[in-house]
Amino acid sequence: MRRPSQTTPTYVTRRGLMLLGLKLGVVGGLGYRMRQLQVEQADTFRLLAEENRVNIRLLPPARGLIFDRNGKPIAVNQQNYRVTVVREQTDNPEETLHKLSRLIPLPPDRQEKVLKEMRQRSAFVPVTVTEHLSWEEIARVAANAPALPGVTTEVGLTRHYPELENFAHIVGYVGPVSERDLNRVEDPDPLLQIPDFQIGKTGIEQRVEGGLRGGAGNSRIEVNAAGRVMRELERTEGIAGQDLHLTIDKELQAYALKRMAGQSSAAVVLDVKTGEIIVSASAPSFDPNAFVFGISTGNWNELLNDPYRPLSNKAVSGAYPPGSTFKMVVALAALEAGVVGPGETVYCPGHYQLGRRRFHCWKRGGHGHTDLNESLKFSCDVYYYDVARRVGIEKITAMANRLGIGIKHDLPLPAISEGLTPTKAWKRRVHDEDWLVGDTLNSGIGQGFMLASPLQLAVMTARIASGREITPRLIRAVEGQPTAKPPPAELDISEQSLGLVRRGMFDVVNGRRGTARRSRIVDPENRMAGKTGTSQVRIITPEERARGVFKNKDLPWERRDHALFVSYAPYTDPRYAMAVIVEHGGGGSVAAAPIARDIMLRCLYGPVPPLEAYPAEERDKIEALRAAEPPVEETPPPSTSDRA
Amino acid sequence: MTFLDQADRGIPTGLAKVLHLNWALTLLLATVASVGFLMLYSVAGGSFEPWAKAQMIRFGLGLAAMFIVGFIHIRFWRGIAPIAYAAGIVLLIIVEFFGSIGMGAQRWIDLGFIMLQPSELMKIALVMMLALYYDWLPREKVSRPLWVALPLVLTLIPTAMVLQQPDLGTAILIVASGGVVMFLAGVSLWYFIAAVSGGVGLVSLVMMSRGESWQILKDYQYKRIETFLDPSLDPLGSGYHITQSKIALGSGGLSGRGFMEGTQTRLNFLPEKHTDFIFTTLAEEFGFVGSISLLMLYLLVVVFCLVSAMRNRDRFGALLTGGIAATFFFFFAVNMAMVMGLIPVVGVPLPLVSYGGSAMLVLMAAFGLVQSAHIHRPR
């Protein structure tokens, strides 16, 4: 039998109350802790919760567009269609890729790479399968979307250069941000960290990077603990980069490159009144689009090893002995110094004797009595040996600098050549040798140490033609706002001296026995003045001179003379100044002047200059050429996407 | 027969029992469980699937179990207490050898229709067993060492087995439940003082030995203890849970971020948000007001049980009720202290709110015992 359980539970009551007290104490402690966390420190924790959930994602801005002087597109942003796959949304990644490979080009090795990347990344991260698909391809993928779970088509912006090689040296190209790019700037723009972001690598794209890039937008997104994006909380669009209008004329630039094709050459055309660079062509060129997506090693080596150096911008970065095109500088220096009068003649027997050394004129028999006008017209060397010696190197160099040679012109381009205008101090400093009179003589005909870039020669020509201190400009407008241009100051050279030199240049092209007569423009409204130059790149030994100087065609290409020609037109009211160089092209009158004439005609008349502008003896040849190659119909500009 | 008549006088029989149920307690439990449904609905992103609906069904089953258990005479439960205790021990042995692995420890037995956690059952069985023991033991013998040693052994056997699993949280709860019954039965306070100071002394001895020649534990074991006590030493591991949990609580502020607006919960920053850490969701979405309200609800449940126990002249019923109330108290107190970073993380769910079948059923059945003691109390 069990004991009845009816003991009075006093102990239970007492102990129960004690227990209750203990429990109340614990509950009080818990309540106090709640207060501490949820009332006192609530703000801190609220902030931490926000930090947990909110991520800021940068939105790349649309890069500024680049146009030519007439608003034709040169660098645009093209929509880049790509296909991405999200692993967790696809049942079988291998099969999905296999299906995709029947719709778009997708080689097996690429499939392998994608699968590997998918395995490495989180299941919800989209992995790019292919980029740069055509509209047809992307449409095919989109149409088959129901059969391709996890596959999405996306569109981004990439740079495209519709003019291909025509602006490679000026505009340059963009490319993916490299480690070096990041190290170069002190406080890198966070945009640079965006994968696939493109940055200017060379040319204007690089030098005007700040303006073209624009400002980052951002998107505040909510993410979960695994980093998956849940929704967008706020979005600020980026500020698009500034649009640039160049001074270059796309059509003329294209013509110049076409005209010079096959030769290692360069041409610069300046607007004589404003200094705007209308053409800056360097041939051969390359397609900048190849660099945007990363160029293959094979193509790169091909460009690098080409003896015609397609990667270098010869028009701005090249430095060549100016040869006879420098004679205007010497003439002006002498006239201004008063060491020679306009009618004063120098006797040219075909050489100039300096002590035991003999300096030769290009014409073996000599020019006889030669005055200033004839010295330019016939390009007499002896005249300039004599005049240079009289005026001295310092004044020649000063005049060269005043005309823009030996000056580094300020343009948004890389590797701008300063040229070289030697002085006595310079030679002492660099070569540790005394300046010799022979050096002055060589400088007098633009040889020796003297070096100039085609751009500098064009500036020189523009300054002679205008009498003003023209400076070259490449950017016409930023965001549609014309860039400020202070009116060029007067050159401190007397109008009389300039007039004599201009007249000489006129006669070079139009005179009866002028060196460039075959390249004249006969339209009296648009006559061209100019000066040929043939600059030696080798030393002619006395033995060779005695035996007979080698003809250019008998020499290997790299030892032939450079052909140069500077000119401006119209003579009466100069509008365009130009310099053309054909590397190792032979004589300036034969190799360079016709190119200059053809470009100049297109500057003056547009794409199809009238036959009447050509000299009568040239017209048949031009007509035959035109018949053989009918002028291409002007195609409407390709529809380029604006910023999407 | 006369004795029985005497004993059962005034005790309702048949359907009249329904009227004598502790309805206030029933209502409180339903309220707490409803808070659970609400939170599980929220945690699932505003959906009854996968948790809220299942939890409601279980609570329904739990209520039924509570009624059935409650309507059965308390004498019956006293009679089967030793059997329940023995069965609990057997189940713990079974789970040791055949149990399935859950959360890295062997805890569960698959009974086909439900995953049973024998340690849950053991807690209640122990309380029943000790209540029976002190019901039988004459009052004057309660504090004699031999008679103290016996319930201590009864408590420590299942505790050791649960620690073996290893499930530190439940082991602590078992010791605490056993201790509370002994405390209520009137075991001299000196034993408790001795036990507490002994424990403290042992722990300090172990900790002090570190780096001494007589070091008791291995170095890596000390490291483990360190991170256990201070999770911030391991911010990406165990510290992550507690940091995120505190952020959720704190960001709730005074009035909360609003129902289903808790970012910590919704964006998965909280681990085990539907089980052990569900309190953080409530605290985040309903703030200080919400969390203190839940705490008060829990306290009310405990107070109701304790009052019922103190008014019960049946020693078994009183001790049983008090012991179950204490078990329940330890449940929520340890869970809340854990998620608020007051004590290290041990796996203890929030009673009636956390998602979990066997815990809910066992707990409701235990409240059935409380009801039975209440209905069948001597009048």
PDB file of C-alpha atoms in Angstrom, chain A residues 177-338:
ATOM      1  CA  VAL A 177      43.349  48.633 -67.263  1.00  0.00           C
ATOM      2  CA  SER A 178      46.747  47.137 -66.536  1.00  0.00           C
ATOM      3  CA  GLU A 179      48.729  46.924 -63.336  1.00  0.00           C
ATOM      4  CA  ARG A 180      50.980  49.637 -64.726  1.00  0.00           C
ATOM      5  CA  ASP A 181      48.040  51.977 -65.345  1.00  0.00           C
ATOM      6  CA  LEU A 182      46.998  51.543 -61.733  1.00  0.00           C
ATOM      7  CA  ASN A 183      50.468  52.226 -60.406  1.00  0.00           C
ATOM      8  CA  ARG A 184      50.927  55.291 -62.551  1.00  0.00           C
ATOM      9  CA  VAL A 185      48.209  57.331 -60.884  1.00  0.00           C
ATOM     10  CA  GLU A 186      48.544  58.250 -57.262  1.00  0.00           C
ATOM     11  CA  ASP A 187      44.912  58.148 -56.263  1.00  0.00           C
ATOM     12  CA  PRO A 188      43.299  55.780 -58.714  1.00  0.00           C
ATOM     13  CA  ASP A 189      39.735  56.389 -59.756  1.00  0.00           C
ATOM     14  CA  PRO A 190      37.687  53.533 -58.271  1.00  0.00           C
ATOM     15  CA  LEU A 191      36.304  53.050 -61.780  1.00  0.00           C
ATOM     16  CA  LEU A 192      39.594  51.490 -62.783  1.00  0.00           C
ATOM     17  CA  GLN A 193      38.825  48.551 -60.549  1.00  0.00           C
ATOM     18  CA  ILE A 194      35.730  47.621 -62.535  1.00  0.00           C
ATOM     19  CA  PRO A 195      36.465  44.477 -64.505  1.00  0.00           C
ATOM     20  CA  ASP A 196      36.576  45.066 -68.267  1.00  0.00           C
ATOM     21  CA  PHE A 197      36.847  48.838 -67.780  1.00  0.00           C
ATOM     22  CA  GLN A 198      38.641  50.494 -70.672  1.00  0.00           C
ATOM     23  CA  ILE A 199      41.228  53.201 -70.332  1.00  0.00           C
ATOM     24  CA  GLY A 200      43.028  55.287 -72.946  1.00  0.00           C
ATOM     25  CA  LYS A 201      46.341  53.649 -73.795  1.00  0.00           C
ATOM     26  CA  THR A 202      47.807  56.102 -76.253  1.00  0.00           C
ATOM     27  CA  GLY A 203      47.003  59.141 -78.364  1.00  0.00           C
ATOM     28  CA  ILE A 204      44.178  61.470 -77.440  1.00  0.00           C
ATOM     29  CA  GLU A 205      42.400  58.603 -75.707  1.00  0.00           C
ATOM     30  CA  GLN A 206      45.252  58.551 -73.233  1.00  0.00           C
ATOM     31  CA  ARG A 207      46.160  62.232 -73.036  1.00  0.00           C
ATOM     32  CA  VAL A 208      42.572  63.434 -72.597  1.00  0.00           C
ATOM     33  CA  GLU A 209      41.619  60.446 -70.449  1.00  0.00           C
ATOM     34  CA  GLY A 210      40.376  62.705 -67.653  1.00  0.00           C
ATOM     35  CA  GLY A 211      37.799  64.446 -69.819  1.00  0.00           C
ATOM     36  CA  LEU A 212      36.776  61.437 -71.875  1.00  0.00           C
ATOM     37  CA  ARG A 213      36.291  59.084 -68.965  1.00  0.00           C
ATOM     38  CA  GLY A 214      33.517  60.883 -67.141  1.00  0.00           C
ATOM     39  CA  GLY A 215      32.401  60.220 -63.598  1.00  0.00           C
ATOM     40  CA  ALA A 216      31.282  56.983 -62.054  1.00  0.00           C
ATOM     41  CA  GLY A 217      27.672  56.454 -61.227  1.00  0.00           C
ATOM     42  CA  ASN A 218      26.721  54.141 -58.452  1.00  0.00           C
ATOM     43  CA  SER A 219      24.073  51.758 -57.525  1.00  0.00           C
ATOM     44  CA  ARG A 220      23.275  50.984 -53.901  1.00  0.00           C
ATOM     45  CA  ILE A 221      22.290  47.374 -53.825  1.00  0.00           C
ATOM     46  CA  GLU A 222      21.058  45.152 -51.100  1.00  0.00           C
ATOM     47  CA  VAL A 223      22.966  41.925 -50.762  1.00  0.00           C
ATOM     48  CA  ASN A 224      22.343  38.909 -48.627  1.00  0.00           C
ATOM     49  CA  ALA A 225      24.842  37.085 -46.455  1.00  0.00           C
ATOM     50  CA  ALA A 226      26.143  35.111 -49.435  1.00  0.00           C
ATOM     51  CA  GLY A 227      26.686  38.297 -51.440  1.00  0.00           C
ATOM     52  CA  ARG A 228      23.778  37.741 -53.786  1.00  0.00           C
ATOM     53  CA  VAL A 229      22.115  40.896 -55.017  1.00  0.00           C
ATOM     54  CA  MET A 230      18.569  41.101 -53.749  1.00  0.00           C
ATOM     55  CA  ARG A 231      17.417  44.436 -55.134  1.00  0.00           C
ATOM     56  CA  GLU A 232      18.597  47.871 -56.084  1.00  0.00           C
ATOM     57  CA  LEU A 233      17.917  50.518 -53.465  1.00  0.00           C
ATOM     58  CA  GLU A 234      19.112  53.596 -55.273  1.00  0.00           C
ATOM     59  CA  ARG A 235      20.806  54.363 -58.546  1.00  0.00           C
ATOM     60  CA  THR A 236      22.804  57.364 -59.657  1.00  0.00           C
ATOM     61  CA  GLU A 237      23.781  57.271 -63.284  1.00  0.00           C
ATOM     62  CA  GLY A 238      27.353  58.139 -64.135  1.00  0.00           C
ATOM     63  CA  ILE A 239      28.316  61.394 -65.779  1.00  0.00           C
ATOM     64  CA  ALA A 240      29.184  60.682 -69.394  1.00  0.00           C
ATOM     65  CA  GLY A 241      32.631  61.715 -70.532  1.00  0.00           C
ATOM     66  CA  GLN A 242      33.105  64.871 -72.562  1.00  0.00           C
ATOM     67  CA  ASP A 243      32.704  64.678 -76.315  1.00  0.00           C
ATOM     68  CA  LEU A 244      35.611  65.987 -78.337  1.00  0.00           C
ATOM     69  CA  HIS A 245      35.611  67.558 -81.767  1.00  0.00           C
ATOM     70  CA  LEU A 246      38.981  67.321 -83.423  1.00  0.00           C
ATOM     71  CA  THR A 247      40.344  69.835 -85.894  1.00  0.00           C
ATOM     72  CA  ILE A 248      41.043  67.030 -88.326  1.00  0.00           C
ATOM     73  CA  ASP A 249      38.923  66.522 -91.418  1.00  0.00           C
ATOM     74  CA  LYS A 250      38.073  62.852 -91.660  1.00  0.00           C
ATOM     75  CA  GLU A 251      37.813  62.813 -95.470  1.00  0.00           C
ATOM     76  CA  LEU A 252      41.109  64.601 -96.038  1.00  0.00           C
ATOM     77  CA  GLN A 253      42.843  62.455 -93.440  1.00  0.00           C
ATOM     78  CA  ALA A 254      41.551  59.315 -95.140  1.00  0.00           C
ATOM     79  CA  TYR A 255      42.666  60.618 -98.537  1.00  0.00           C
ATOM     80  CA  ALA A 256      46.143  61.495 -97.287  1.00  0.00           C
ATOM     81  CA  LEU A 257      46.666  58.004 -95.896  1.00  0.00           C
ATOM     82  CA  LYS A 258      45.346  56.432 -99.064  1.00  0.00           C
ATOM     83  CA  ARG A 259      47.574  58.639-101.206  1.00  0.00           C
ATOM     84  CA  MET A 260      50.664  57.733 -99.202  1.00  0.00           C
ATOM     85  CA  ALA A 261      49.881  54.023 -98.991  1.00  0.00           C
ATOM     86  CA  GLY A 262      52.835  51.764 -99.581  1.00  0.00           C
ATOM     87  CA  GLN A 263      55.382  54.317 -98.487  1.00  0.00           C
ATOM     88  CA  SER A 264      56.778  55.132 -95.114  1.00  0.00           C
ATOM     89  CA  SER A 265      55.628  58.691 -95.022  1.00  0.00           C
ATOM     90  CA  ALA A 266      53.866  61.455 -93.172  1.00  0.00           C
ATOM     91  CA  ALA A 267      51.813  64.524 -94.014  1.00  0.00           C
ATOM     92  CA  VAL A 268      50.589  67.419 -91.893  1.00  0.00           C
ATOM     93  CA  VAL A 269      48.137  70.063 -93.079  1.00  0.00           C
ATOM     94  CA  LEU A 270      47.492  73.144 -90.963  1.00  0.00           C
ATOM     95  CA  ASP A 271      44.888  75.833 -91.237  1.00  0.00           C
ATOM     96  CA  VAL A 272      47.103  78.868 -91.774  1.00  0.00           C
ATOM     97  CA  LYS A 273      44.732  81.220 -89.994  1.00  0.00           C
ATOM     98  CA  THR A 274      43.956  79.202 -86.890  1.00  0.00           C
ATOM     99  CA  GLY A 275      46.715  76.622 -86.601  1.00  0.00           C
ATOM    100  CA  GLU A 276      44.145  73.827 -86.624  1.00  0.00           C
ATOM    101  CA  ILE A 277      45.587  70.542 -87.766  1.00  0.00           C
ATOM    102  CA  ILE A 278      43.437  69.474 -90.697  1.00  0.00           C
ATOM    103  CA  VAL A 279      45.434  66.380 -91.564  1.00  0.00           C
ATOM    104  CA  SER A 280      48.014  64.540 -89.550  1.00  0.00           C
ATOM    105  CA  ALA A 281      48.748  61.329 -91.347  1.00  0.00           C
ATOM    106  CA  SER A 282      51.471  58.795 -90.799  1.00  0.00           C
ATOM    107  CA  ALA A 283      51.733  55.845 -93.139  1.00  0.00           C
ATOM    108  CA  PRO A 284      51.564  52.967 -92.804  1.00  0.00           C
ATOM    109  CA  SER A 285      49.097  52.825 -89.965  1.00  0.00           C
ATOM    110  CA  PHE A 286      47.305  50.079 -88.052  1.00  0.00           C
ATOM    111  CA  ASP A 287      43.785  49.229 -86.967  1.00  0.00           C
ATOM    112  CA  PRO A 288      43.297  50.474 -83.395  1.00  0.00           C
ATOM    113  CA  ASN A 289      40.280  48.188 -82.960  1.00  0.00           C
ATOM    114  CA  ALA A 290      42.690  45.274 -82.766  1.00  0.00           C
ATOM    115  CA  PHE A 291      44.039  46.689 -79.515  1.00  0.00           C
ATOM    116  CA  VAL A 292      40.699  47.243 -77.820  1.00  0.00           C
ATOM    117  CA  PHE A 293      40.151  43.548 -77.159  1.00  0.00           C
ATOM    118  CA  GLY A 294      43.831  42.776 -76.736  1.00  0.00           C
ATOM    119  CA  ILE A 295      46.035  42.196 -79.754  1.00  0.00           C
ATOM    120  CA  SER A 296      47.512  38.785 -80.510  1.00  0.00           C
ATOM    121  CA  THR A 297      51.249  38.368 -80.070  1.00  0.00           C
ATOM    122  CA  GLY A 298      51.635  37.474 -83.726  1.00  0.00           C
ATOM    123  CA  ASN A 299      49.986  40.659 -84.946  1.00  0.00           C
ATOM    124  CA  TRP A 300      51.879  42.690 -82.400  1.00  0.00           C
ATOM    125  CA  ASN A 301      55.238  41.335 -83.493  1.00  0.00           C
ATOM    126  CA  GLU A 302      54.332  41.939 -87.093  1.00  0.00           C
ATOM    127  CA  LEU A 303      53.634  45.604 -86.333  1.00  0.00           C
ATOM    128  CA  LEU A 304      56.760  45.892 -84.214  1.00  0.00           C
ATOM    129  CA  ASN A 305      59.096  44.380 -86.783  1.00  0.00           C
ATOM    130  CA  ASP A 306      57.749  46.192 -89.833  1.00  0.00           C
ATOM    131  CA  PRO A 307      60.646  48.359 -91.182  1.00  0.00           C
ATOM    132  CA  TYR A 308      58.077  51.065 -92.053  1.00  0.00           C
ATOM    133  CA  ARG A 309      57.259  51.351 -88.314  1.00  0.00           C
ATOM    134  CA  PRO A 310      53.442  51.514 -88.483  1.00  0.00           C
ATOM    135  CA  LEU A 311      53.168  52.048 -84.724  1.00  0.00           C
ATOM    136  CA  SER A 312      55.081  55.340 -84.700  1.00  0.00           C
ATOM    137  CA  ASN A 313      53.416  58.622 -85.487  1.00  0.00           C
ATOM    138  CA  LYS A 314      55.965  60.026 -87.907  1.00  0.00           C
ATOM    139  CA  ALA A 315      54.011  63.217 -88.455  1.00  0.00           C
ATOM    140  CA  VAL A 316      54.486  64.384 -84.874  1.00  0.00           C
ATOM    141  CA  SER A 317      57.098  62.128 -83.339  1.00  0.00           C
ATOM    142  CA  GLY A 318      59.461  61.765 -86.295  1.00  0.00           C
ATOM    143  CA  ALA A 319      62.586  63.949 -86.539  1.00  0.00           C
ATOM    144  CA  TYR A 320      64.263  64.314 -89.897  1.00  0.00           C
ATOM    145  CA  PRO A 321      66.971  66.507 -91.359  1.00  0.00           C
ATOM    146  CA  PRO A 322      64.778  69.164 -93.029  1.00  0.00           C
ATOM    147  CA  GLY A 323      67.150  69.518 -95.958  1.00  0.00           C
ATOM    148  CA  SER A 324      66.364  72.284 -98.389  1.00  0.00           C
ATOM    149  CA  THR A 325      63.002  73.003 -96.797  1.00  0.00           C
ATOM    150  CA  PHE A 326      65.118  74.707 -94.120  1.00  0.00           C
ATOM    151  CA  LYS A 327      66.506  77.252 -96.580  1.00  0.00           C
ATOM    152  CA  MET A 328      63.662  79.710 -95.891  1.00  0.00           C
ATOM    153  CA  VAL A 329      64.777  79.850 -92.269  1.00  0.00           C
ATOM    154  CA  VAL A 330      68.353  80.689 -93.271  1.00  0.00           C
ATOM    155  CA  ALA A 331      67.148  83.208 -95.832  1.00  0.00           C
ATOM    156  CA  LEU A 332      64.948  84.964 -93.291  1.00  0.00           C
ATOM    157  CA  ALA A 333      67.692  84.933 -90.659  1.00  0.00           C
ATOM    158  CA  ALA A 334      70.100  86.511 -93.154  1.00  0.00           C
ATOM    159  CA  LEU A 335      67.613  89.080 -94.451  1.00  0.00           C
ATOM    160  CA  GLU A 336      66.602  90.110 -90.948  1.00  0.00           C
ATOM    161  CA  ALA A 337      70.244  90.302 -89.850  1.00  0.00           C
ATOM    162  CA  GLY A 338      70.960  92.424 -92.920  1.00  0.00           C
TER     163      GLY A 338
END
